[in-house]
Amino acid sequence: VIPVADWNATSTKPGMLTTYDPTLTLEQIKIANENADYVFIYVHWGKERETTPEEYQRTMAKQYIDAGADAVIGSHSHCLQGIEYYEGKPILYSLGNYIFGTSQYQTAVALLTVDGEGQVELKFQPCTASGGKTSLLTNEEEIKEFNSYMESISFGINIDANQNVIATNYLTSKN
């Protein structure tokens, strides 16, 4: 989701897939879902430096999952945004920055695994980004503060002592 149409892919030139209109993306997710065991969507969206996802992000993420995605992972805001679960599947609105020189210090690495029953499990590794590099947080108190912050900007999740992200109240298509 980019505001620059010059970057769009066309039938005659490579580029980005613009997803403000999710029609093509939803079609591609359905095709991928028919041909893959798991489909993870990585999308560039949101307003820069805003820790709350825009309503269109939340709507599109749910559409992606309804179309067959097993997880949605976002970027672009240059800061952390919340996490939520929809239909039991994780949506990570933005992981922050990794190497950008920015005033946004907190970032994270998401570890997604698929368990024996086909459920996507999410672990969150809190990090800092500064000086053009990313480092894992190792101080217990800083990790607890990070987790508390992530829970405060997320939607119905807890992060346990092992960094597992647990849905406390995930949305379904019925609510």
Tab-separated table of N, CA and C in Angstrom:
chain	number	residue	atom	x	y	z
A	1	VAL	N	0.866	-1.158	0.000
A	1	VAL	CA	0.000	0.000	0.000
A	1	VAL	C	0.908	1.213	0.000
A	2	ILE	N	1.096	1.762	-1.169
A	2	ILE	CA	2.008	2.901	-1.296
A	2	ILE	C	1.288	4.054	-1.980
A	3	PRO	N	1.629	5.282	-1.642
A	3	PRO	CA	0.947	6.427	-2.239
A	3	PRO	C	1.540	6.861	-3.574
A	4	VAL	N	2.498	6.127	-4.104
A	4	VAL	CA	3.186	6.526	-5.325
A	4	VAL	C	2.814	5.556	-6.445
A	5	ALA	N	1.983	5.996	-7.369
A	5	ALA	CA	1.527	5.123	-8.452
A	5	ALA	C	2.651	4.756	-9.411
A	6	ASP	N	3.734	5.541	-9.461
A	6	ASP	CA	4.851	5.241	-10.358
A	6	ASP	C	5.490	3.890	-10.043
A	7	TRP	N	5.296	3.409	-8.825
A	7	TRP	CA	5.916	2.145	-8.419
A	7	TRP	C	5.056	0.936	-8.784
A	8	ASN	N	3.858	1.151	-9.286
A	8	ASN	CA	2.945	0.048	-9.555
A	8	ASN	C	3.467	-0.876	-10.642
A	9	ALA	N	3.290	-2.167	-10.439
A	9	ALA	CA	3.592	-3.149	-11.472
A	9	ALA	C	2.494	-3.078	-12.533
A	10	THR	N	2.896	-3.271	-13.774
A	10	THR	CA	1.927	-3.327	-14.877
A	10	THR	C	2.248	-4.552	-15.720
A	11	SER	N	1.504	-4.747	-16.778
A	11	SER	CA	1.768	-5.885	-17.665
A	11	SER	C	3.060	-5.701	-18.453
A	12	THR	N	3.604	-4.477	-18.457
A	12	THR	CA	4.818	-4.227	-19.224
A	12	THR	C	6.027	-3.827	-18.384
A	13	LYS	N	5.848	-3.639	-17.059
A	13	LYS	CA	7.003	-3.293	-16.228
A	13	LYS	C	6.841	-3.864	-14.818
A	14	PRO	N	7.956	-4.252	-14.227
A	14	PRO	CA	7.901	-4.756	-12.854
A	14	PRO	C	7.644	-3.615	-11.877
A	15	GLY	N	7.206	-3.967	-10.694
A	15	GLY	CA	6.966	-2.951	-9.679
A	15	GLY	C	6.234	-3.530	-8.485
A	16	MET	N	5.538	-2.674	-7.780
A	16	MET	CA	4.820	-3.057	-6.569
A	16	MET	C	3.367	-3.365	-6.897
A	17	LEU	N	2.747	-4.205	-6.079
A	17	LEU	CA	1.315	-4.447	-6.166
A	17	LEU	C	0.647	-3.492	-5.193
A	18	THR	N	-0.142	-2.566	-5.694
A	18	THR	CA	-0.831	-1.613	-4.838
A	18	THR	C	-2.108	-2.251	-4.322
A	19	THR	N	-2.327	-2.139	-3.009
A	19	THR	CA	-3.438	-2.872	-2.419
A	19	THR	C	-4.486	-2.005	-1.745
A	20	TYR	N	-4.573	-0.724	-2.067
A	20	TYR	CA	-5.687	0.056	-1.529
A	20	TYR	C	-6.999	-0.554	-2.008
A	21	ASP	N	-7.022	-1.044	-3.234
A	21	ASP	CA	-8.144	-1.852	-3.719
A	21	ASP	C	-7.668	-3.295	-3.648
A	22	PRO	N	-8.166	-4.059	-2.687
A	22	PRO	CA	-7.606	-5.389	-2.440
A	22	PRO	C	-8.059	-6.476	-3.408
A	23	THR	N	-8.805	-6.147	-4.446
A	23	THR	CA	-9.389	-7.165	-5.319
A	23	THR	C	-8.334	-8.133	-5.855
A	24	LEU	N	-7.283	-7.628	-6.475
A	24	LEU	CA	-6.253	-8.491	-7.054
A	24	LEU	C	-5.524	-9.286	-5.972
A	25	THR	N	-5.231	-8.624	-4.862
A	25	THR	CA	-4.545	-9.308	-3.764
A	25	THR	C	-5.396	-10.466	-3.245
A	26	LEU	N	-6.688	-10.236	-3.078
A	26	LEU	CA	-7.574	-11.294	-2.583
A	26	LEU	C	-7.616	-12.475	-3.559
A	27	GLU	N	-7.636	-12.176	-4.845
A	27	GLU	CA	-7.604	-13.246	-5.857
A	27	GLU	C	-6.312	-14.048	-5.751
A	28	GLN	N	-5.184	-13.349	-5.600
A	28	GLN	CA	-3.891	-14.023	-5.505
A	28	GLN	C	-3.777	-14.856	-4.217
A	29	ILE	N	-4.345	-14.371	-3.132
A	29	ILE	CA	-4.338	-15.146	-1.885
A	29	ILE	C	-5.129	-16.434	-2.072
A	30	LYS	N	-6.268	-16.350	-2.733
A	30	LYS	CA	-7.086	-17.554	-2.972
A	30	LYS	C	-6.319	-18.556	-3.823
A	31	ILE	N	-5.635	-18.074	-4.850
A	31	ILE	CA	-4.830	-18.963	-5.699
A	31	ILE	C	-3.694	-19.579	-4.888
A	32	ALA	N	-3.002	-18.754	-4.121
A	32	ALA	CA	-1.899	-19.257	-3.289
A	32	ALA	C	-2.410	-20.283	-2.288
A	33	ASN	N	-3.567	-20.041	-1.703
A	33	ASN	CA	-4.136	-20.950	-0.717
A	33	ASN	C	-4.456	-22.316	-1.319
A	34	GLU	N	-4.818	-22.340	-2.599
A	34	GLU	CA	-5.103	-23.593	-3.288
A	34	GLU	C	-3.826	-24.379	-3.600
A	35	ASN	N	-2.693	-23.683	-3.649
A	35	ASN	CA	-1.444	-24.297	-4.084
A	35	ASN	C	-0.372	-24.393	-3.005
A	36	ALA	N	-0.673	-23.933	-1.792
A	36	ALA	CA	0.335	-23.929	-0.727
A	36	ALA	C	-0.291	-24.439	0.565
A	37	ASP	N	0.547	-24.978	1.411
A	37	ASP	CA	0.060	-25.426	2.711
A	37	ASP	C	-0.291	-24.251	3.607
A	38	TYR	N	0.489	-23.177	3.518
A	38	TYR	CA	0.282	-21.996	4.359
A	38	TYR	C	0.573	-20.757	3.534
A	39	VAL	N	-0.180	-19.694	3.807
A	39	VAL	CA	-0.019	-18.446	3.081
A	39	VAL	C	0.170	-17.329	4.104
A	40	PHE	N	1.338	-16.689	4.060
A	40	PHE	CA	1.630	-15.542	4.904
A	40	PHE	C	1.700	-14.321	3.989
A	41	ILE	N	0.993	-13.274	4.363
A	41	ILE	CA	0.946	-12.056	3.563
A	41	ILE	C	1.809	-10.999	4.234
A	42	TYR	N	2.674	-10.385	3.453
A	42	TYR	CA	3.523	-9.300	3.946
A	42	TYR	C	3.125	-8.045	3.180
A	43	VAL	N	2.669	-7.020	3.898
A	43	VAL	CA	2.127	-5.838	3.226
A	43	VAL	C	2.748	-4.552	3.777
A	44	HIS	N	2.988	-3.623	2.876
A	44	HIS	CA	3.577	-2.317	3.171
A	44	HIS	C	2.420	-1.325	3.255
A	45	TRP	N	2.098	-0.832	4.467
A	45	TRP	CA	0.894	-0.015	4.640
A	45	TRP	C	0.978	0.849	5.887
A	46	GLY	N	-0.051	1.667	6.095
A	46	GLY	CA	-0.178	2.462	7.308
A	46	GLY	C	0.490	3.816	7.200
A	47	LYS	N	0.158	4.663	8.167
A	47	LYS	CA	0.765	5.992	8.225
A	47	LYS	C	2.074	5.929	8.998
A	48	GLU	N	3.056	6.640	8.483
A	48	GLU	CA	4.357	6.669	9.147
A	48	GLU	C	4.237	7.254	10.547
A	49	ARG	N	4.927	6.603	11.484
A	49	ARG	CA	5.056	7.016	12.878
A	49	ARG	C	3.746	7.005	13.660
A	50	GLU	N	2.732	6.295	13.146
A	50	GLU	CA	1.463	6.130	13.856
A	50	GLU	C	1.424	4.721	14.453
A	51	THR	N	1.246	4.647	15.762
A	51	THR	CA	1.254	3.341	16.431
A	51	THR	C	-0.082	2.611	16.359
A	52	THR	N	-1.109	3.296	15.894
A	52	THR	CA	-2.422	2.666	15.743
A	52	THR	C	-2.677	2.417	14.268
A	53	PRO	N	-3.030	1.194	13.896
A	53	PRO	CA	-3.317	0.941	12.483
A	53	PRO	C	-4.562	1.712	12.030
A	54	GLU	N	-4.559	2.101	10.784
A	54	GLU	CA	-5.713	2.737	10.177
A	54	GLU	C	-6.836	1.704	10.045
A	55	GLU	N	-8.055	2.172	9.980
A	55	GLU	CA	-9.201	1.262	9.864
A	55	GLU	C	-9.113	0.422	8.591
A	56	TYR	N	-8.602	1.013	7.484
A	56	TYR	CA	-8.481	0.228	6.256
A	56	TYR	C	-7.508	-0.934	6.442
A	57	GLN	N	-6.472	-0.756	7.272
A	57	GLN	CA	-5.532	-1.858	7.522
A	57	GLN	C	-6.254	-3.009	8.211
A	58	ARG	N	-7.035	-2.687	9.227
A	58	ARG	CA	-7.753	-3.728	9.966
A	58	ARG	C	-8.760	-4.430	9.054
A	59	THR	N	-9.441	-3.662	8.211
A	59	THR	CA	-10.418	-4.249	7.286
A	59	THR	C	-9.731	-5.151	6.276
A	60	MET	N	-8.655	-4.646	5.660
A	60	MET	CA	-7.958	-5.430	4.640
A	60	MET	C	-7.334	-6.682	5.236
A	61	ALA	N	-6.757	-6.586	6.417
A	61	ALA	CA	-6.143	-7.764	7.044
A	61	ALA	C	-7.179	-8.865	7.231
A	62	LYS	N	-8.350	-8.500	7.664
A	62	LYS	CA	-9.421	-9.493	7.850
A	62	LYS	C	-9.867	-10.067	6.505
A	63	GLN	N	-9.907	-9.219	5.479
A	63	GLN	CA	-10.240	-9.713	4.140
A	63	GLN	C	-9.190	-10.713	3.666
A	64	TYR	N	-7.918	-10.423	3.933
A	64	TYR	CA	-6.845	-11.329	3.533
A	64	TYR	C	-7.019	-12.690	4.209
A	65	ILE	N	-7.340	-12.685	5.476
A	65	ILE	CA	-7.529	-13.948	6.196
A	65	ILE	C	-8.782	-14.656	5.684
A	66	ASP	N	-9.859	-13.931	5.463
A	66	ASP	CA	-11.063	-14.545	4.904
A	66	ASP	C	-10.784	-15.177	3.544
A	67	ALA	N	-9.836	-14.607	2.788
A	67	ALA	CA	-9.482	-15.148	1.467
A	67	ALA	C	-8.561	-16.367	1.565
A	68	GLY	N	-7.991	-16.624	2.758
A	68	GLY	CA	-7.158	-17.814	2.914
A	68	GLY	C	-5.795	-17.598	3.528
A	69	ALA	N	-5.425	-16.363	3.870
A	69	ALA	CA	-4.119	-16.124	4.489
A	69	ALA	C	-4.097	-16.712	5.897
A	70	ASP	N	-2.943	-17.241	6.281
A	70	ASP	CA	-2.756	-17.808	7.622
A	70	ASP	C	-2.163	-16.802	8.587
A	71	ALA	N	-1.568	-15.738	8.077
A	71	ALA	CA	-1.027	-14.659	8.902
A	71	ALA	C	-0.831	-13.442	8.000
A	72	VAL	N	-0.923	-12.260	8.612
A	72	VAL	CA	-0.686	-11.008	7.903
A	72	VAL	C	0.379	-10.258	8.686
A	73	ILE	N	1.434	-9.856	7.983
A	73	ILE	CA	2.549	-9.145	8.601
A	73	ILE	C	2.734	-7.843	7.845
A	74	GLY	N	2.694	-6.735	8.578
A	74	GLY	CA	2.787	-5.433	7.944
A	74	GLY	C	4.055	-4.691	8.287
A	75	SER	N	4.312	-3.681	7.479
A	75	SER	CA	5.443	-2.788	7.698
A	75	SER	C	5.081	-1.433	7.121
A	76	HIS	N	5.930	-0.484	7.259
A	76	HIS	CA	5.921	0.834	6.655
A	76	HIS	C	5.794	1.960	7.663
A	77	SER	N	5.122	1.772	8.774
A	77	SER	CA	4.867	2.898	9.665
A	77	SER	C	6.139	3.393	10.360
A	78	HIS	N	7.228	2.640	10.256
A	78	HIS	CA	8.493	2.987	10.893
A	78	HIS	C	8.388	2.991	12.421
A	79	CYS	N	7.349	2.354	12.935
A	79	CYS	CA	7.198	2.162	14.375
A	79	CYS	C	6.343	0.917	14.592
A	80	LEU	N	6.342	0.432	15.800
A	80	LEU	CA	5.509	-0.712	16.119
A	80	LEU	C	4.042	-0.316	16.076
A	81	GLN	N	3.235	-1.223	15.547
A	81	GLN	CA	1.786	-1.094	15.639
A	81	GLN	C	1.289	-2.358	16.321
A	82	GLY	N	0.035	-2.407	16.616
A	82	GLY	CA	-0.504	-3.513	17.394
A	82	GLY	C	-0.571	-4.841	16.666
A	83	ILE	N	-0.988	-5.827	17.449
A	83	ILE	CA	-1.211	-7.199	16.985
A	83	ILE	C	-2.646	-7.544	17.344
A	84	GLU	N	-3.288	-8.319	16.512
A	84	GLU	CA	-4.560	-8.905	16.898
A	84	GLU	C	-4.704	-10.248	16.204
A	85	TYR	N	-5.675	-11.007	16.670
A	85	TYR	CA	-6.018	-12.277	16.048
A	85	TYR	C	-7.403	-12.167	15.458
A	86	TYR	N	-7.549	-12.730	14.274
A	86	TYR	CA	-8.848	-12.785	13.601
A	86	TYR	C	-9.005	-14.204	13.094
A	87	GLU	N	-10.116	-14.824	13.419
A	87	GLU	CA	-10.353	-16.220	13.061
A	87	GLU	C	-9.197	-17.106	13.533
A	88	GLY	N	-8.589	-16.731	14.649
A	88	GLY	CA	-7.489	-17.501	15.221
A	88	GLY	C	-6.147	-17.307	14.545
A	89	LYS	N	-6.062	-16.353	13.634
A	89	LYS	CA	-4.830	-16.125	12.870
A	89	LYS	C	-4.250	-14.762	13.205
A	90	PRO	N	-2.907	-14.678	13.315
A	90	PRO	CA	-2.291	-13.419	13.743
A	90	PRO	C	-2.210	-12.367	12.646
A	91	ILE	N	-2.423	-11.120	13.098
A	91	ILE	CA	-2.217	-9.948	12.259
A	91	ILE	C	-1.225	-9.063	13.007
A	92	LEU	N	-0.082	-8.812	12.391
A	92	LEU	CA	0.937	-7.928	12.954
A	92	LEU	C	0.957	-6.689	12.067
A	93	TYR	N	0.456	-5.583	12.573
A	93	TYR	CA	0.264	-4.415	11.725
A	93	TYR	C	1.567	-3.763	11.302
A	94	SER	N	2.566	-3.717	12.181
A	94	SER	CA	3.882	-3.222	11.795
A	94	SER	C	4.910	-3.657	12.833
A	95	LEU	N	6.048	-4.117	12.350
A	95	LEU	CA	7.121	-4.581	13.232
A	95	LEU	C	8.117	-3.478	13.569
A	96	GLY	N	7.930	-2.279	13.049
A	96	GLY	CA	8.850	-1.188	13.353
A	96	GLY	C	9.938	-1.069	12.308
A	97	ASN	N	11.098	-0.619	12.727
A	97	ASN	CA	12.248	-0.430	11.845
A	97	ASN	C	13.350	-1.408	12.201
A	98	TYR	N	14.161	-1.732	11.225
A	98	TYR	CA	15.317	-2.585	11.484
A	98	TYR	C	16.625	-1.832	11.302
A	99	ILE	N	16.745	-1.081	10.220
A	99	ILE	CA	18.028	-0.408	9.977
A	99	ILE	C	17.882	1.061	9.621
A	100	PHE	N	16.674	1.568	9.540
A	100	PHE	CA	16.493	2.974	9.230
A	100	PHE	C	17.069	3.825	10.342
A	101	GLY	N	17.649	4.951	9.993
A	101	GLY	CA	18.062	5.932	10.990
A	101	GLY	C	16.821	6.731	11.365
A	102	THR	N	16.286	6.511	12.536
A	102	THR	CA	15.025	7.120	12.922
A	102	THR	C	14.964	7.345	14.418
A	103	SER	N	14.008	8.127	14.823
A	103	SER	CA	13.820	8.348	16.252
A	103	SER	C	13.030	7.207	16.904
A	104	GLN	N	12.498	6.300	16.102
A	104	GLN	CA	11.747	5.162	16.639
A	104	GLN	C	12.738	4.078	17.050
A	105	TYR	N	12.839	3.860	18.330
A	105	TYR	CA	13.860	2.993	18.898
A	105	TYR	C	13.417	1.533	18.983
A	106	GLN	N	12.143	1.299	19.287
A	106	GLN	CA	11.659	-0.066	19.481
A	106	GLN	C	11.296	-0.713	18.152
A	107	THR	N	11.635	-1.991	18.042
A	107	THR	CA	11.263	-2.791	16.891
A	107	THR	C	11.151	-4.236	17.371
A	108	ALA	N	10.851	-5.149	16.484
A	108	ALA	CA	10.688	-6.538	16.900
A	108	ALA	C	10.927	-7.483	15.732
A	109	VAL	N	11.229	-8.702	16.084
A	109	VAL	CA	11.312	-9.798	15.127
A	109	VAL	C	10.170	-10.743	15.474
A	110	ALA	N	9.412	-11.129	14.488
A	110	ALA	CA	8.314	-12.070	14.688
A	110	ALA	C	8.783	-13.451	14.262
A	111	LEU	N	8.530	-14.423	15.111
A	111	LEU	CA	8.838	-15.815	14.812
A	111	LEU	C	7.515	-16.550	14.675
A	112	LEU	N	7.183	-16.935	13.460
A	112	LEU	CA	5.941	-17.645	13.210
A	112	LEU	C	6.256	-19.098	12.904
A	113	THR	N	5.589	-19.993	13.595
A	113	THR	CA	5.735	-21.421	13.330
A	113	THR	C	4.342	-22.024	13.192
A	114	VAL	N	4.285	-23.142	12.529
A	114	VAL	CA	3.020	-23.851	12.364
A	114	VAL	C	3.103	-25.109	13.202
A	115	ASP	N	2.134	-25.287	14.123
A	115	ASP	CA	2.161	-26.454	14.991
A	115	ASP	C	1.623	-27.686	14.264
A	116	GLY	N	1.608	-28.823	14.940
A	116	GLY	CA	1.182	-30.085	14.338
A	116	GLY	C	-0.265	-30.100	13.893
A	117	GLU	N	-1.061	-29.175	14.397
A	117	GLU	CA	-2.475	-29.093	14.015
A	117	GLU	C	-2.731	-28.012	12.962
A	118	GLY	N	-1.654	-27.405	12.455
A	118	GLY	CA	-1.792	-26.402	11.413
A	118	GLY	C	-2.079	-25.003	11.915
A	119	GLN	N	-1.996	-24.782	13.219
A	119	GLN	CA	-2.207	-23.447	13.775
A	119	GLN	C	-0.899	-22.651	13.750
A	120	VAL	N	-0.998	-21.385	13.402
A	120	VAL	CA	0.172	-20.509	13.380
A	120	VAL	C	0.407	-20.000	14.795
A	121	GLU	N	1.617	-20.250	15.288
A	121	GLU	CA	2.014	-19.762	16.605
A	121	GLU	C	2.965	-18.592	16.405
A	122	LEU	N	2.843	-17.599	17.288
A	122	LEU	CA	3.620	-16.374	17.151
A	122	LEU	C	4.419	-16.115	18.410
A	123	LYS	N	5.716	-15.900	18.223
A	123	LYS	CA	6.602	-15.422	19.281
A	123	LYS	C	7.132	-14.076	18.837
A	124	PHE	N	7.349	-13.219	19.802
A	124	PHE	CA	7.799	-11.867	19.519
A	124	PHE	C	9.139	-11.659	20.189
A	125	GLN	N	10.147	-11.262	19.438
A	125	GLN	CA	11.462	-10.977	19.988
A	125	GLN	C	11.660	-9.465	20.006
A	126	PRO	N	11.609	-8.848	21.201
A	126	PRO	CA	11.780	-7.403	21.266
A	126	PRO	C	13.215	-6.996	20.938
A	127	CYS	N	13.318	-5.897	20.198
A	127	CYS	CA	14.616	-5.415	19.735
A	127	CYS	C	14.682	-3.899	19.868
A	128	THR	N	15.873	-3.397	19.654
A	128	THR	CA	16.081	-1.968	19.495
A	128	THR	C	16.759	-1.749	18.151
A	129	ALA	N	16.495	-0.597	17.581
A	129	ALA	CA	17.120	-0.249	16.310
A	129	ALA	C	17.760	1.119	16.460
A	130	SER	N	19.058	1.151	16.272
A	130	SER	CA	19.751	2.446	16.293
A	130	SER	C	21.100	2.277	15.614
A	131	GLY	N	21.618	3.383	15.129
A	131	GLY	CA	22.925	3.358	14.490
A	131	GLY	C	22.998	2.430	13.295
A	132	GLY	N	21.866	2.236	12.600
A	132	GLY	CA	21.860	1.388	11.414
A	132	GLY	C	21.905	-0.101	11.694
A	133	LYS	N	21.596	-0.518	12.936
A	133	LYS	CA	21.573	-1.953	13.221
A	133	LYS	C	20.468	-2.271	14.225
A	134	THR	N	20.101	-3.527	14.269
A	134	THR	CA	19.066	-4.020	15.166
A	134	THR	C	19.696	-4.974	16.159
A	135	SER	N	19.301	-4.837	17.422
A	135	SER	CA	19.825	-5.701	18.484
A	135	SER	C	18.673	-6.250	19.313
A	136	LEU	N	18.777	-7.524	19.675
A	136	LEU	CA	17.781	-8.122	20.565
A	136	LEU	C	17.904	-7.516	21.951
A	137	LEU	N	16.765	-7.268	22.594
A	137	LEU	CA	16.780	-6.857	23.999
A	137	LEU	C	17.130	-8.077	24.851
A	138	THR	N	17.976	-7.884	25.832
A	138	THR	CA	18.344	-8.994	26.719
A	138	THR	C	18.051	-8.679	28.184
A	139	ASN	N	17.880	-7.419	28.514
A	139	ASN	CA	17.590	-7.019	29.878
A	139	ASN	C	16.136	-7.373	30.211
A	140	GLU	N	15.942	-8.164	31.279
A	140	GLU	CA	14.604	-8.647	31.628
A	140	GLU	C	13.606	-7.523	31.847
A	141	GLU	N	14.021	-6.479	32.532
A	141	GLU	CA	13.109	-5.367	32.808
A	141	GLU	C	12.708	-4.653	31.521
A	142	GLU	N	13.667	-4.453	30.615
A	142	GLU	CA	13.354	-3.821	29.332
A	142	GLU	C	12.404	-4.694	28.510
A	143	ILE	N	12.591	-5.999	28.566
A	143	ILE	CA	11.703	-6.919	27.851
A	143	ILE	C	10.289	-6.831	28.417
A	144	LYS	N	10.159	-6.797	29.738
A	144	LYS	CA	8.836	-6.671	30.354
A	144	LYS	C	8.170	-5.361	29.955
A	145	GLU	N	8.933	-4.273	29.937
A	145	GLU	CA	8.391	-2.977	29.519
A	145	GLU	C	7.940	-3.021	28.060
A	146	PHE	N	8.765	-3.650	27.222
A	146	PHE	CA	8.427	-3.793	25.805
A	146	PHE	C	7.125	-4.569	25.656
A	147	ASN	N	7.026	-5.702	26.350
A	147	ASN	CA	5.822	-6.539	26.250
A	147	ASN	C	4.587	-5.776	26.716
A	148	SER	N	4.730	-5.053	27.795
A	148	SER	CA	3.613	-4.260	28.305
A	148	SER	C	3.177	-3.220	27.278
A	149	TYR	N	4.152	-2.578	26.645
A	149	TYR	CA	3.842	-1.594	25.608
A	149	TYR	C	3.112	-2.261	24.445
A	150	MET	N	3.616	-3.389	23.981
A	150	MET	CA	2.971	-4.088	22.857
A	150	MET	C	1.541	-4.482	23.201
A	151	GLU	N	1.335	-4.966	24.403
A	151	GLU	CA	-0.021	-5.326	24.819
A	151	GLU	C	-0.927	-4.099	24.819
A	152	SER	N	-0.381	-2.943	25.201
A	152	SER	CA	-1.196	-1.724	25.295
A	152	SER	C	-1.613	-1.188	23.927
A	153	ILE	N	-0.833	-1.450	22.881
A	153	ILE	CA	-1.197	-0.949	21.549
A	153	ILE	C	-1.846	-2.027	20.690
A	154	SER	N	-2.041	-3.211	21.254
A	154	SER	CA	-2.612	-4.335	20.512
A	154	SER	C	-4.086	-4.515	20.851
A	155	PHE	N	-4.660	-5.536	20.284
A	155	PHE	CA	-6.086	-5.803	20.407
A	155	PHE	C	-6.285	-7.224	20.946
A	156	GLY	N	-6.459	-7.354	22.270
A	156	GLY	CA	-6.782	-8.643	22.857
A	156	GLY	C	-5.667	-9.671	22.808
A	157	ILE	N	-4.447	-9.267	23.185
A	157	ILE	CA	-3.328	-10.224	23.250
A	157	ILE	C	-2.583	-10.059	24.562
A	158	ASN	N	-1.883	-11.126	24.946
A	158	ASN	CA	-0.900	-11.098	26.022
A	158	ASN	C	0.382	-11.700	25.482
A	159	ILE	N	1.505	-11.283	26.039
A	159	ILE	CA	2.795	-11.877	25.700
A	159	ILE	C	3.312	-12.524	26.975
A	160	ASP	N	3.536	-13.847	26.927
A	160	ASP	CA	3.956	-14.548	28.141
A	160	ASP	C	5.467	-14.444	28.350
A	161	ALA	N	5.957	-15.069	29.411
A	161	ALA	CA	7.373	-14.970	29.785
A	161	ALA	C	8.304	-15.578	28.743
A	162	ASN	N	7.784	-16.453	27.877
A	162	ASN	CA	8.587	-17.057	26.812
A	162	ASN	C	8.428	-16.330	25.483
A	163	GLN	N	7.816	-15.158	25.517
A	163	GLN	CA	7.590	-14.307	24.352
A	163	GLN	C	6.533	-14.839	23.388
A	164	ASN	N	5.714	-15.806	23.832
A	164	ASN	CA	4.605	-16.282	23.020
A	164	ASN	C	3.498	-15.235	23.041
A	165	VAL	N	2.959	-14.926	21.873
A	165	VAL	CA	1.833	-14.003	21.788
A	165	VAL	C	0.566	-14.848	21.826
A	166	ILE	N	-0.278	-14.545	22.795
A	166	ILE	CA	-1.474	-15.351	23.042
A	166	ILE	C	-2.704	-14.479	22.847
A	167	ALA	N	-3.645	-14.963	22.052
A	167	ALA	CA	-4.900	-14.245	21.848
A	167	ALA	C	-5.752	-14.404	23.099
A	168	THR	N	-6.210	-13.279	23.630
A	168	THR	CA	-7.112	-13.338	24.778
A	168	THR	C	-8.556	-13.174	24.339
A	169	ASN	N	-8.742	-12.645	23.145
A	169	ASN	CA	-10.092	-12.437	22.624
A	169	ASN	C	-9.960	-12.137	21.154
A	170	TYR	N	-9.962	-13.189	20.306
A	170	TYR	CA	-9.802	-12.886	18.896
A	170	TYR	C	-11.152	-12.749	18.211
A	171	LEU	N	-11.129	-11.903	17.193
A	171	LEU	CA	-12.332	-11.617	16.442
A	171	LEU	C	-12.629	-12.751	15.471
A	172	THR	N	-13.896	-12.915	15.198
A	172	THR	CA	-14.336	-13.833	14.155
A	172	THR	C	-15.184	-13.045	13.177
A	173	SER	N	-15.511	-13.664	12.084
A	173	SER	CA	-16.343	-12.982	11.092
A	173	SER	C	-17.737	-12.708	11.641
A	174	LYS	N	-18.082	-13.326	12.751
A	174	LYS	CA	-19.389	-13.125	13.356
A	174	LYS	C	-19.437	-11.917	14.281
A	175	ASN	N	-18.261	-11.345	14.671
A	175	ASN	CA	-18.301	-10.170	15.551
A	175	ASN	C	-17.474	-9.024	15.022
